[in-house]
XYZ file of N, CA, C and O in Angstrom:
352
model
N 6.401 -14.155 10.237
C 6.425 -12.952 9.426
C 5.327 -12.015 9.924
O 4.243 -12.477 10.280
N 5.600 -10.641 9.959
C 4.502 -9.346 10.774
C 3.633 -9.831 9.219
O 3.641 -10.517 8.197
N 2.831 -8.677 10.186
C 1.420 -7.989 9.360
C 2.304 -7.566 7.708
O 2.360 -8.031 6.570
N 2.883 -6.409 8.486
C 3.673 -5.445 7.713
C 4.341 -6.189 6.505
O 4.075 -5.939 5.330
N 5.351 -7.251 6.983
C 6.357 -7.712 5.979
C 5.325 -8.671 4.950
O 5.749 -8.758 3.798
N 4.203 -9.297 5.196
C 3.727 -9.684 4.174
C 3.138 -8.644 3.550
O 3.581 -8.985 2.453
N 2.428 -7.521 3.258
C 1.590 -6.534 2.648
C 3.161 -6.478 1.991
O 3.306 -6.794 0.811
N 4.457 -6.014 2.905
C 5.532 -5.162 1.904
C 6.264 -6.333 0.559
O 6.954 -6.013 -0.409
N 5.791 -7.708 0.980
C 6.150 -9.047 -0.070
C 4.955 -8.674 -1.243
O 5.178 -8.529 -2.445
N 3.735 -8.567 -0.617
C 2.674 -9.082 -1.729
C 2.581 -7.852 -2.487
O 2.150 -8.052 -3.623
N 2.902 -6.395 -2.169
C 3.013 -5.604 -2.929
C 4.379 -5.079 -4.028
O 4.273 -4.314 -4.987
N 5.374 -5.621 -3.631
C 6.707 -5.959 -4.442
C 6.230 -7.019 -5.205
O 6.597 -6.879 -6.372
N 5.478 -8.150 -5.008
C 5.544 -9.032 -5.955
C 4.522 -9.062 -7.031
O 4.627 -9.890 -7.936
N 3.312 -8.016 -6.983
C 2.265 -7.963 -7.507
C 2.309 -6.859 -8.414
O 1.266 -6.607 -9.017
N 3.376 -6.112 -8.638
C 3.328 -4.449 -8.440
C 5.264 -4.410 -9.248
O 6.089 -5.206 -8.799
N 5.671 -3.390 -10.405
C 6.883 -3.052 -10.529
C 6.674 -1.798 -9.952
O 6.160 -0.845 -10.538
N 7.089 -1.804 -8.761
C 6.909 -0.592 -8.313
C 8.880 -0.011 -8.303
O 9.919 -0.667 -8.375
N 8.592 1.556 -8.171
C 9.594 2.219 -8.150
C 10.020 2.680 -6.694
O 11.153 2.720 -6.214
N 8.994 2.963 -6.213
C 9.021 3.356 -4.662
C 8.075 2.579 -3.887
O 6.953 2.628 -4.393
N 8.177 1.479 -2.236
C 7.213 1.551 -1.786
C 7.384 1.643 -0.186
O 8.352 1.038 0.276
N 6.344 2.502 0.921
C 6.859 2.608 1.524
C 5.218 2.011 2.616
O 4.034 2.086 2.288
N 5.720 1.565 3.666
C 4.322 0.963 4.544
C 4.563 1.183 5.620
O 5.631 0.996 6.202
N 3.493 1.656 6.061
C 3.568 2.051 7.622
C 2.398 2.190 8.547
O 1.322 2.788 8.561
N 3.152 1.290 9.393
C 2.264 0.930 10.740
C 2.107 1.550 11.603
O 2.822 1.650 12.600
N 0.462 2.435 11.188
C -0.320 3.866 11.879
C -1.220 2.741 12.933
O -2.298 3.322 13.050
N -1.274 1.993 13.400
C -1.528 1.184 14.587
C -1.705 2.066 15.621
O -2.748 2.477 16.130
N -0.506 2.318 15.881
C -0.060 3.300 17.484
C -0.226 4.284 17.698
O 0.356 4.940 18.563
N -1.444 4.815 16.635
C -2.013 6.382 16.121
C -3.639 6.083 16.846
O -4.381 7.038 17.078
N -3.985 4.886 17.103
C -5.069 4.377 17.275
C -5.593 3.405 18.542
O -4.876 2.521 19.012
N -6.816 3.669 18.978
C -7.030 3.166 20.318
C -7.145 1.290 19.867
O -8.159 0.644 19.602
N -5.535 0.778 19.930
C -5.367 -0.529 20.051
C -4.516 -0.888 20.981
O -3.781 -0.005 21.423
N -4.425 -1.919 21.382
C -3.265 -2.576 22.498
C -1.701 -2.292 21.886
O -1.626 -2.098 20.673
N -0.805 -2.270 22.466
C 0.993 -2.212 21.898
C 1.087 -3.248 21.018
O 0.820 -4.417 21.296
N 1.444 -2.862 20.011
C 2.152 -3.882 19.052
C 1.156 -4.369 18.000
O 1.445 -5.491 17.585
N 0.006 -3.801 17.429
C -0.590 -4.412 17.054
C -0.792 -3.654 15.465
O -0.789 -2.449 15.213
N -0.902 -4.403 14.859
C -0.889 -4.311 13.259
C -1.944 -4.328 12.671
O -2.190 -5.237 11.879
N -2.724 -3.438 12.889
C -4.000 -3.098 12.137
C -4.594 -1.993 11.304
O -5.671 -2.003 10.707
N -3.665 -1.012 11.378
C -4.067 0.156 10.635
C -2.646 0.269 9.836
O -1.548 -0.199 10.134
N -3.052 1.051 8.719
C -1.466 0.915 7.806
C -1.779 1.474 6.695
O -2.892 1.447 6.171
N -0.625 2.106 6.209
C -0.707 3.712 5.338
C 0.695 3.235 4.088
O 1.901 3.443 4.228
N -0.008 2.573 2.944
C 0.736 2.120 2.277
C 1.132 3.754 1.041
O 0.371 4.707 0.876
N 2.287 3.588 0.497
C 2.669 4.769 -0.296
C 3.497 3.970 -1.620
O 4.602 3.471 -1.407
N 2.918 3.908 -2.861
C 3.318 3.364 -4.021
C 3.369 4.094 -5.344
O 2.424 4.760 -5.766
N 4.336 3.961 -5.878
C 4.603 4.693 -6.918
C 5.227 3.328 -8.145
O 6.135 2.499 -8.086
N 4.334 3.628 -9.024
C 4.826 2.708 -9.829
C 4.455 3.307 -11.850
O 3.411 3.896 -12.129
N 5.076 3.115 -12.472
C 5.037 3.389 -13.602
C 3.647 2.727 -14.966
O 3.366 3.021 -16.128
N 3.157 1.784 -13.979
C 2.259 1.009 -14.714
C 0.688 1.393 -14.115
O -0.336 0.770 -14.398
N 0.779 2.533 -13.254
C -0.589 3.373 -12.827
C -0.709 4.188 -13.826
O -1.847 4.475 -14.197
N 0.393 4.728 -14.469
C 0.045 5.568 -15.480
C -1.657 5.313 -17.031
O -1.530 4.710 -18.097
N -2.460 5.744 -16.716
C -3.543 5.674 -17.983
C -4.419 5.048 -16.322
O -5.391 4.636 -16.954
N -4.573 4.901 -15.707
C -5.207 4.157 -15.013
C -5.861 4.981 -13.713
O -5.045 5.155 -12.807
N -7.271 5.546 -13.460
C -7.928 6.017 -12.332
C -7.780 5.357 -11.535
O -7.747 4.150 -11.776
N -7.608 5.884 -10.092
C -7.478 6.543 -8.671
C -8.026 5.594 -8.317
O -7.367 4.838 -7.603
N -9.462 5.205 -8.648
C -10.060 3.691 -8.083
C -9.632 2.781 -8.208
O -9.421 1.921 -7.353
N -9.248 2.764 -10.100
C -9.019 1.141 -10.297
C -7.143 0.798 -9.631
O -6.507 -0.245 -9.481
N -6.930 1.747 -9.475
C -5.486 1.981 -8.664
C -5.435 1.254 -7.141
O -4.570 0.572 -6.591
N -6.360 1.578 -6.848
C -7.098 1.262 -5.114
C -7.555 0.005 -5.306
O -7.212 -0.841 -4.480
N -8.232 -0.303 -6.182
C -8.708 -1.689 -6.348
C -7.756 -2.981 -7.011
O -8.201 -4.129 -6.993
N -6.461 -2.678 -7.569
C -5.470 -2.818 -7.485
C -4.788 -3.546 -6.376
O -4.536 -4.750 -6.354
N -4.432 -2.360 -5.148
C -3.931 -2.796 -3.955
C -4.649 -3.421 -2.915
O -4.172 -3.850 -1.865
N -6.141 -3.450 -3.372
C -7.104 -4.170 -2.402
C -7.283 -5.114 -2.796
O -7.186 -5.805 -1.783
N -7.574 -6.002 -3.867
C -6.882 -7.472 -4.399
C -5.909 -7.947 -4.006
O -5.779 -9.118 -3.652
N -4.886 -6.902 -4.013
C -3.578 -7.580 -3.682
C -3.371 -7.956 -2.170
O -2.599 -8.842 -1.803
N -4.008 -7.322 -1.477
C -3.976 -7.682 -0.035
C -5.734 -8.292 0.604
O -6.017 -8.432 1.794
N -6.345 -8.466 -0.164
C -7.841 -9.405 0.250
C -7.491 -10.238 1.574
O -8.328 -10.447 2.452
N -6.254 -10.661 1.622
C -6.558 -11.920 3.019
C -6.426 -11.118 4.068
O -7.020 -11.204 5.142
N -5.411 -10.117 3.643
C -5.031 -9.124 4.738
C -6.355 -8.186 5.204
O -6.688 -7.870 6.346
N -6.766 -7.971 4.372
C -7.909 -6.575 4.505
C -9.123 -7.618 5.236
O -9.748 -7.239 6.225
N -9.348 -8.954 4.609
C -10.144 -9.826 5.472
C -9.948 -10.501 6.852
O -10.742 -10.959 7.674
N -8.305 -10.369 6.794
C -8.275 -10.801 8.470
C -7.859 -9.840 9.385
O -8.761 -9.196 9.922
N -6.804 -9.609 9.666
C -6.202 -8.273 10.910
C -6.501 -7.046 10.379
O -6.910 -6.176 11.149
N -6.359 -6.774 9.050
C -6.024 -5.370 9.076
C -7.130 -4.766 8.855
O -7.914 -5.356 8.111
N -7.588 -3.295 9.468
C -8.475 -2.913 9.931
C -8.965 -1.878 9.365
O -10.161 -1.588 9.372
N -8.036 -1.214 8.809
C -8.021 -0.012 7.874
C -6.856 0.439 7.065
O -5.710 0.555 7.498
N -7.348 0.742 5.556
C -5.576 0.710 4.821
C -6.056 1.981 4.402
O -7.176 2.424 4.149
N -4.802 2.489 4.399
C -4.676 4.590 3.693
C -3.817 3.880 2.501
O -2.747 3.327 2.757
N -4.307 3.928 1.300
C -3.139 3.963 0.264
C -3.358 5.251 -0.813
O -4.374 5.783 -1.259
N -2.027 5.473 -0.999
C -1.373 6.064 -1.914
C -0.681 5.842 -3.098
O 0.534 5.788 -3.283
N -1.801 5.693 -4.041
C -0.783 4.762 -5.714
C -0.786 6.591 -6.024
O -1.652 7.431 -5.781
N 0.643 6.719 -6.683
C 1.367 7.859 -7.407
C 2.019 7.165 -8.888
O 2.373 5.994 -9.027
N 2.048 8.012 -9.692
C 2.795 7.591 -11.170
C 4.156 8.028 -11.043
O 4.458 9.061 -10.444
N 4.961 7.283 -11.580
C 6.388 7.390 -11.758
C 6.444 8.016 -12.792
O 5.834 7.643 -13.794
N 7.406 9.416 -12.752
C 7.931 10.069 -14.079
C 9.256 10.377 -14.404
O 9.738 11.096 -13.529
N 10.047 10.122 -15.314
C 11.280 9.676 -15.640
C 11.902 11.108 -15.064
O 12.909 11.392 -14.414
N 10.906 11.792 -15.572
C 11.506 13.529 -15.009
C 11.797 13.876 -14.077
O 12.620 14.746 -13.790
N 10.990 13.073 -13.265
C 11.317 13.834 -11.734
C 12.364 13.196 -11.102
O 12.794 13.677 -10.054
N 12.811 12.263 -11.534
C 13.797 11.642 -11.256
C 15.399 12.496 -11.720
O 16.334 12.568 -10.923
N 15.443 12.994 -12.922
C 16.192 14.148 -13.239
C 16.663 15.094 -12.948
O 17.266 15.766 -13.784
């Protein structure tokens, strides 16, 4: 299993998220081909709602601790609130 597909398991399984999208900004960066270390997660979930920007971040950095402690090198995340409206 990649880098990628576990962060995209442990954040589906940790998380009711509505939207999530991950992406491997690796090849944006002075690393060798193929390598899974930088990554730009984008989450939208309905249960961020009442909840600051940090503890949002601190959130997805729990959720990925082994990850953030072993390969991955730098994470961009993006927690957004789900609104029934915009969906409308």
């Amino acid at each position: 299993m990649t880098t990628q597909q576990i962060i995209e398991e442990k954040l589906v399984g940790g998380f009711d998220l509505q939207h999530l999208q991950v992406i491997n900004e690796s090849g944006q960066h002075n690393v060798p081909d193929g390598s899974e270390s930088h990554f730009k997660v984008v989450l939208v979930a309905e249960a961020f709602e009442g909840t600051r920007l940090i503890a949002r971040h601190r959130l997805v950095n729990e959720t990925l601790a082994d990850e953030l402690a072993g390969g991955v090198h730098a994470l961009s995340i993006h927690c957004l609130l789900y609104t029934s409206d915009a969906a409308d």
